[in-house]
């Protein structure tokens, strides 16, 4: 079974072809980071226009690379939400047109279910039930995967997502967008214990996150230097420690509450070295992580989630973009 995956929910245009449930035949990703970084964040209209320019050439390239024609495909899987409306429209409408033209069935994928599949690409031994920490620019949540298609949201952030917190912290420190990789880079030569930032909700018995207070704590700390020399590396390292400890506290709480000792993580923040190390070295559970390049948005995870749904018998007559689609 050949599945074409299409991802355009935010600012990455992704196209991939997989065989059966996880064999990656080819994978293309066109990132718009350079286009948006000069604005300090993603400009939705601009992102949609870039998807329009990039998507069909990437589909062509993918088919050429796999040496197949569109008619050879068995399924097209496209992200239908959540995400930016304009970006989703480009992906979904293109996928609908290709599905009609090639007479290939189409399935819409929840972007979050996509993220949940990212660690599975290289992990044959990760089987449900397991816990999935999704940490991205738009989401921070822990999902219990009872089975594929049977998901339970155990808890999420009250305010900012972890990636959003990294991006806002970077902006406070005058660093470029996206902030996560920059903060990680500078944190490498900083002291994680230089500043004692609050670890949000660390000792509560509820699975939930909050990062807006941490961001404000950073802002006040920066203001204290009053235009003097700001120890950016120490601030980055201390901020990264606080985010990581907060995420780890709730992962451990979820393991304790559910008794499930298998944890996967995905989304842009799961590329963070400190978080990867903390997850991998925690002996209370086993960890599965996507390759660093597949932490952020990509089409392989969308193709995998779509193929898995199709195999389970999910069928969709009318795939439409749904920017506020949430529950899995
Ligand atoms: P996504 O929303 O999954 O595309 O991921 C993008 C988000 O992940 C942005 O908010 C980035 O700042 C964040 N991010 C990417 N790489 C890292 C990293 N190495 N450390 C922390 N955050 C990161
Ligand atoms: Mg994402």
Coordinates of C-alpha atoms and ligand atoms in Angstrom, one line a residue:
X1 CA 0.0 0.0 0.0
X2 CA 1.4 3.4 -1.1
X3 CA 0.4 6.5 0.8
X4 CA 1.1 10.1 -0.1
X5 CA 1.2 12.3 3.0
X6 CA 0.7 16.1 2.8
X7 CA 1.4 18.5 5.7
X8 CA 0.7 22.2 5.5
X9 CA -0.8 23.1 8.9
X10 CA 1.6 25.9 9.8
X11 CA 4.8 27.1 8.1
X12 CA 6.3 23.8 6.9
X13 CA 5.3 22.3 3.5
X14 CA 5.8 18.5 3.8
X15 CA 5.3 15.7 1.3
X16 CA 6.2 12.1 1.8
X17 CA 5.4 8.7 0.3
X18 CA 5.4 5.6 2.6
X19 CA 4.9 1.9 1.8
X20 CA 2.5 0.0 4.1
X21 CA 2.5 1.3 7.7
X22 CA 6.0 2.9 8.1
X23 CA 8.5 2.3 5.3
X24 CA 9.6 5.7 4.1
X25 CA 10.1 5.8 0.4
X26 CA 10.8 9.5 0.1
X27 CA 10.4 12.6 2.2
X28 CA 10.5 16.3 1.2
X29 CA 10.2 19.3 3.5
X30 CA 10.3 23.0 2.6
X31 CA 10.7 25.1 5.7
X32 CA 9.6 28.7 5.7
X33 CA 11.6 29.6 8.8
X34 CA 13.9 32.0 6.9
X35 CA 10.9 33.8 5.3
X36 CA 9.1 34.3 8.7
X37 CA 12.1 34.9 11.0
X38 CA 12.5 38.5 10.0
X39 CA 8.9 39.1 11.3
X40 CA 9.7 37.3 14.6
X41 CA 6.9 34.7 14.0
X42 CA 4.7 33.1 11.4
X43 CA 2.6 35.4 9.3
X44 CA -0.5 33.3 8.3
X45 CA -1.3 34.9 4.9
X46 CA 2.3 34.7 3.9
X47 CA 2.5 31.0 5.0
X48 CA -0.5 30.1 2.9
X49 CA 1.0 31.8 -0.2
X50 CA 4.3 29.9 0.3
X51 CA 2.5 26.6 0.6
X52 CA 0.8 27.4 -2.7
X53 CA 4.1 27.9 -4.4
X54 CA 5.8 24.9 -2.8
X55 CA 3.3 22.1 -2.6
X56 CA 2.8 20.9 -6.1
X57 CA 6.5 21.0 -7.1
X58 CA 7.2 18.9 -3.9
X59 CA 4.5 16.4 -4.9
X60 CA 6.0 16.1 -8.4
X61 CA 9.5 15.7 -6.9
X62 CA 8.2 12.9 -4.6
X63 CA 6.6 11.0 -7.3
X64 CA 9.7 11.3 -9.5
X65 CA 11.9 10.2 -6.6
X66 CA 9.8 7.1 -6.0
X67 CA 9.5 6.5 -9.7
X68 CA 5.7 6.2 -9.6
X69 CA 2.7 8.1 -11.0
X70 CA -0.2 9.5 -9.0
X71 CA -2.4 6.6 -10.2
X72 CA -0.1 4.1 -8.4
X73 CA -1.0 5.6 -5.0
X74 CA -3.5 3.7 -2.8
X75 CA -4.2 6.6 -0.4
X76 CA -3.6 10.3 0.1
X77 CA -3.4 11.5 3.7
X78 CA -3.6 15.2 4.4
X79 CA -3.6 17.3 7.6
X80 CA -7.1 18.7 8.1
X81 CA -6.4 20.6 11.4
X82 CA -5.7 22.0 13.8
X83 CA -3.6 24.7 12.2
X84 CA -3.7 28.0 10.3
X85 CA -6.8 28.2 8.2
X86 CA -5.1 29.6 5.0
X87 CA -2.3 27.0 5.3
X88 CA -4.8 24.1 5.8
X89 CA -6.9 25.2 2.9
X90 CA -4.0 24.9 0.5
X91 CA -3.1 21.4 1.7
X92 CA -6.6 20.1 1.8
X93 CA -7.8 21.6 -1.4
X94 CA -4.7 20.4 -3.3
X95 CA -5.2 16.9 -1.8
X96 CA -8.8 16.8 -2.8
X97 CA -8.0 17.8 -6.4
X98 CA -5.2 15.2 -6.6
X99 CA -7.6 12.6 -5.2
X100 CA -10.2 13.4 -7.9
X101 CA -7.7 13.6 -10.7
X102 CA -6.0 10.3 -9.8
X103 CA -9.0 8.5 -8.4
X104 CA -7.2 7.8 -5.2
X105 CA -9.1 7.8 -1.9
X106 CA -8.4 10.7 0.5
X107 CA -8.2 10.7 4.3
X108 CA -8.0 13.7 6.6
X109 CA -5.6 13.5 9.5
X110 CA -5.6 15.3 12.8
X111 CA -2.2 17.0 13.0
X112 CA -1.9 15.9 16.7
X113 CA -2.5 12.3 15.8
X114 CA 0.3 12.8 13.2
X115 CA 2.7 13.9 15.9
X116 CA 1.8 10.9 17.9
X117 CA 3.0 8.7 15.1
X118 CA 6.4 10.4 14.6
X119 CA 8.3 8.3 17.1
X120 CA 6.8 5.1 15.6
X121 CA 8.7 5.5 12.2
X122 CA 11.9 4.0 13.6
X123 CA 10.4 2.0 16.4
X124 CA 8.8 -1.3 15.6
X125 CA 8.7 -2.2 19.3
X126 CA 6.5 0.7 20.5
X127 CA 3.0 -0.7 20.8
X128 CA 0.0 0.7 22.7
X129 CA -0.7 1.3 25.5
X130 CA 1.8 4.1 25.8
X131 CA 1.9 7.7 26.9
X132 CA 2.6 10.5 24.3
X133 CA 4.0 13.9 25.3
X134 CA 3.2 16.3 22.5
X135 CA 5.3 19.5 22.9
X136 CA 5.2 21.9 20.0
X137 CA 4.8 25.5 19.2
X138 CA 1.0 25.2 19.6
X139 CA 0.5 22.3 22.0
X140 CA 1.7 20.8 25.2
X141 CA -0.2 17.8 26.3
X142 CA 0.1 14.2 27.5
X143 CA -2.1 11.7 25.7
X144 CA -2.7 8.1 26.7
X145 CA -2.7 5.9 23.6
X146 CA -4.9 3.0 24.7
X147 CA -4.8 1.8 21.2
X148 CA -4.5 3.4 17.8
X149 CA -7.6 5.5 17.3
X150 CA -8.4 5.3 21.1
X151 CA -6.8 8.3 22.7
X152 CA -7.4 9.9 26.1
X153 CA -6.2 13.5 26.8
X154 CA -4.7 13.2 30.3
X155 CA -3.7 16.9 30.6
X156 CA -2.5 19.9 28.7
X157 CA -1.2 23.5 29.2
X158 CA -3.4 26.1 30.8
X159 CA -1.8 28.9 28.8
X160 CA 1.3 29.0 26.6
X161 CA 2.6 25.9 24.9
X162 CA 6.2 24.9 25.7
X163 CA 7.5 25.9 22.2
X164 CA 5.6 29.2 22.4
X165 CA 7.3 29.7 25.8
X166 CA 10.7 29.1 24.2
X167 CA 9.9 31.5 21.4
X168 CA 8.6 34.2 23.7
X169 CA 11.7 33.8 26.0
X170 CA 13.9 34.1 23.0
X171 CA 12.2 37.3 22.0
X172 CA 12.7 38.8 25.6
X173 CA 16.4 37.9 25.3
X174 CA 16.7 39.5 21.9
X175 CA 17.3 36.1 20.1
X176 CA 16.0 35.2 16.7
X177 CA 12.9 33.1 15.8
X178 CA 12.3 30.2 16.4
X179 CA 13.6 30.5 19.9
X180 CA 13.9 26.9 21.0
X181 CA 17.0 26.0 19.0
X182 CA 18.7 29.3 19.8
X183 CA 18.0 28.9 23.6
X184 CA 19.3 25.4 23.5
X185 CA 22.5 26.5 21.6
X186 CA 23.3 29.3 24.1
X187 CA 22.3 27.1 27.1
X188 CA 25.2 24.8 26.3
X189 CA 27.7 27.3 27.7
X190 CA 25.4 28.6 30.5
X191 CA 24.8 27.5 34.1
X192 CA 21.4 25.9 34.5
X193 CA 21.4 26.7 38.2
X194 CA 22.4 30.4 37.9
X195 CA 18.7 31.5 38.2
X196 CA 16.1 29.8 40.3
X197 CA 13.1 30.1 38.1
X198 CA 9.8 28.7 39.4
X199 CA 9.0 25.2 38.1
X200 CA 5.4 25.8 37.2
X201 CA 2.8 23.4 38.9
X202 CA 5.6 21.0 39.8
X203 CA 4.1 19.7 43.0
X204 CA 0.4 19.7 42.1
X205 CA -1.3 16.3 41.7
X206 CA -3.0 17.3 38.4
X207 CA -1.5 16.6 34.9
X208 CA -1.4 20.2 33.6
X209 CA 1.2 22.7 32.5
X210 CA 1.6 26.4 32.7
X211 CA 4.4 28.4 31.1
X212 CA 3.2 32.0 31.1
X213 CA 4.4 32.7 34.6
X214 CA 7.8 31.3 33.8
X215 CA 8.1 33.7 30.9
X216 CA 7.1 36.6 33.1
X217 CA 9.7 35.5 35.7
X218 CA 12.3 35.7 32.9
X219 CA 11.2 39.1 31.9
X220 CA 11.5 40.5 35.4
X221 CA 14.9 38.9 35.8
X222 CA 16.1 40.6 32.5
X223 CA 14.6 43.9 33.7
X224 CA 16.7 43.7 36.9
X225 CA 19.9 44.1 34.8
X226 CA 18.5 47.5 33.8
X227 CA 20.3 47.7 30.4
X228 CA 23.6 46.3 31.8
X229 CA 25.3 43.2 30.7
X230 CA 22.7 40.4 30.6
X231 CA 24.1 36.9 31.2
X232 CA 22.1 35.5 28.3
X233 CA 23.7 32.0 28.4
X234 CA 22.9 31.5 32.1
X235 CA 19.4 32.8 31.6
X236 CA 18.9 30.3 28.6
X237 CA 20.3 27.4 30.6
X238 CA 18.2 28.2 33.7
X239 CA 15.0 28.7 31.6
X240 CA 15.6 25.5 29.7
X241 CA 16.0 23.6 33.1
X242 CA 12.7 25.0 34.4
X243 CA 10.8 24.0 31.2
X244 CA 12.4 20.6 31.2
X245 CA 11.7 19.9 34.9
X246 CA 8.1 21.0 34.5
X247 CA 7.6 18.6 31.6
X248 CA 9.4 15.8 33.4
X249 CA 7.3 16.2 36.6
X250 CA 4.1 15.7 34.7
X251 CA 5.4 12.9 32.6
X252 CA 6.3 11.1 35.8
X253 CA 2.9 11.9 37.3
X254 CA 1.2 10.5 34.2
X255 CA 3.3 7.3 34.5
X256 CA 2.4 7.0 38.2
X257 CA -1.3 7.6 37.7
X258 CA -1.7 5.2 34.7
X259 CA 0.9 2.6 35.6
X260 CA 2.0 2.8 31.9
X261 CA 5.8 2.8 31.8
X262 CA 6.2 3.5 28.0
X263 CA 6.6 7.2 27.0
X264 CA 7.0 8.8 23.6
X265 CA 7.5 12.4 22.9
X266 CA 7.1 14.5 19.7
X267 CA 6.6 18.0 18.4
X268 CA 9.4 20.6 18.0
X269 CA 10.4 20.8 21.6
X270 CA 11.1 17.1 21.7
X271 CA 14.2 18.0 19.6
X272 CA 15.6 19.7 22.7
X273 CA 18.7 17.9 23.9
X274 CA 18.1 18.6 27.6
X275 CA 14.5 17.2 27.4
X276 CA 15.7 14.1 25.3
X277 CA 18.4 13.4 27.9
X278 CA 16.0 13.8 30.8
X279 CA 13.5 11.5 29.2
X280 CA 16.1 8.9 28.2
X281 CA 17.8 8.8 31.5
X282 CA 14.7 8.4 33.7
X283 CA 14.6 4.8 34.8
X284 CA 11.0 4.9 35.8
X285 CA 9.9 4.4 32.2
X286 CA 11.2 3.6 28.7
X287 CA 11.4 6.4 26.2
X288 CA 10.9 6.5 22.4
X289 CA 11.8 9.7 20.5
X290 CA 11.5 10.7 16.8
X291 CA 14.7 11.4 14.9
X292 CA 15.5 15.1 15.5
X293 CA 14.4 16.0 12.0
X294 CA 11.0 14.5 12.5
X295 CA 10.2 16.2 15.8
X296 CA 8.8 19.3 14.0
X297 CA 6.0 19.1 11.4
X298 CA 6.6 16.7 8.6
X299 CA 4.6 14.6 6.1
X300 CA 5.9 11.1 7.1
X301 CA 3.9 11.3 10.4
X302 CA 0.8 12.4 8.5
X303 CA 1.1 9.5 6.0
X304 CA 1.6 7.0 8.8
X305 CA -1.4 8.3 10.8
X306 CA -3.5 8.3 7.7
X307 CA -2.5 4.8 6.6
X308 CA -3.1 3.5 10.1
X309 CA -6.6 5.0 10.2
X310 CA -7.3 3.6 6.7
X311 CA -6.2 0.1 7.8
X312 CA -8.6 0.4 10.8
X313 CA -11.5 1.1 8.4
X314 CA -11.8 4.8 8.8
X315 CA -13.3 6.4 5.7
X316 CA -14.0 10.1 4.9
X317 CA -16.3 11.3 2.2
X318 CA -15.7 15.0 2.5
X319 CA -12.4 16.1 3.9
X320 CA -12.5 19.8 4.9
X321 CA -10.0 22.0 6.7
X322 CA -10.8 22.5 10.4
X323 CA -8.4 25.0 12.1
X324 CA -9.8 24.4 15.6
X325 CA -10.0 20.6 15.4
X326 CA -8.7 19.3 18.6
X327 CA -9.8 16.2 20.4
X328 CA -8.2 13.0 19.1
Ligands
LIG1 P1 6.3 22.5 15.9 O1 5.2 23.4 16.4 O2 6.2 21.1 16.2 O3 6.6 22.8 14.4 O4 7.6 23.0 16.6 C1 8.1 24.3 16.6 C2 8.4 24.8 18.0 O5 9.4 23.9 18.6 C3 8.9 26.2 18.1 O6 8.2 26.8 19.1 C4 10.4 26.0 18.5 O7 10.9 27.1 19.2 C5 10.4 24.7 19.2 N1 11.7 24.0 19.1 C6 12.3 23.6 18.0 N2 13.5 23.1 18.3 C7 13.7 23.2 19.6 C8 14.7 22.9 20.5 N3 15.8 22.3 20.1 N4 14.5 23.2 21.9 C9 13.4 23.8 22.3 N5 12.4 24.1 21.5 C10 12.5 23.8 20.2
LIG2 MG1 3.1 20.6 14.8

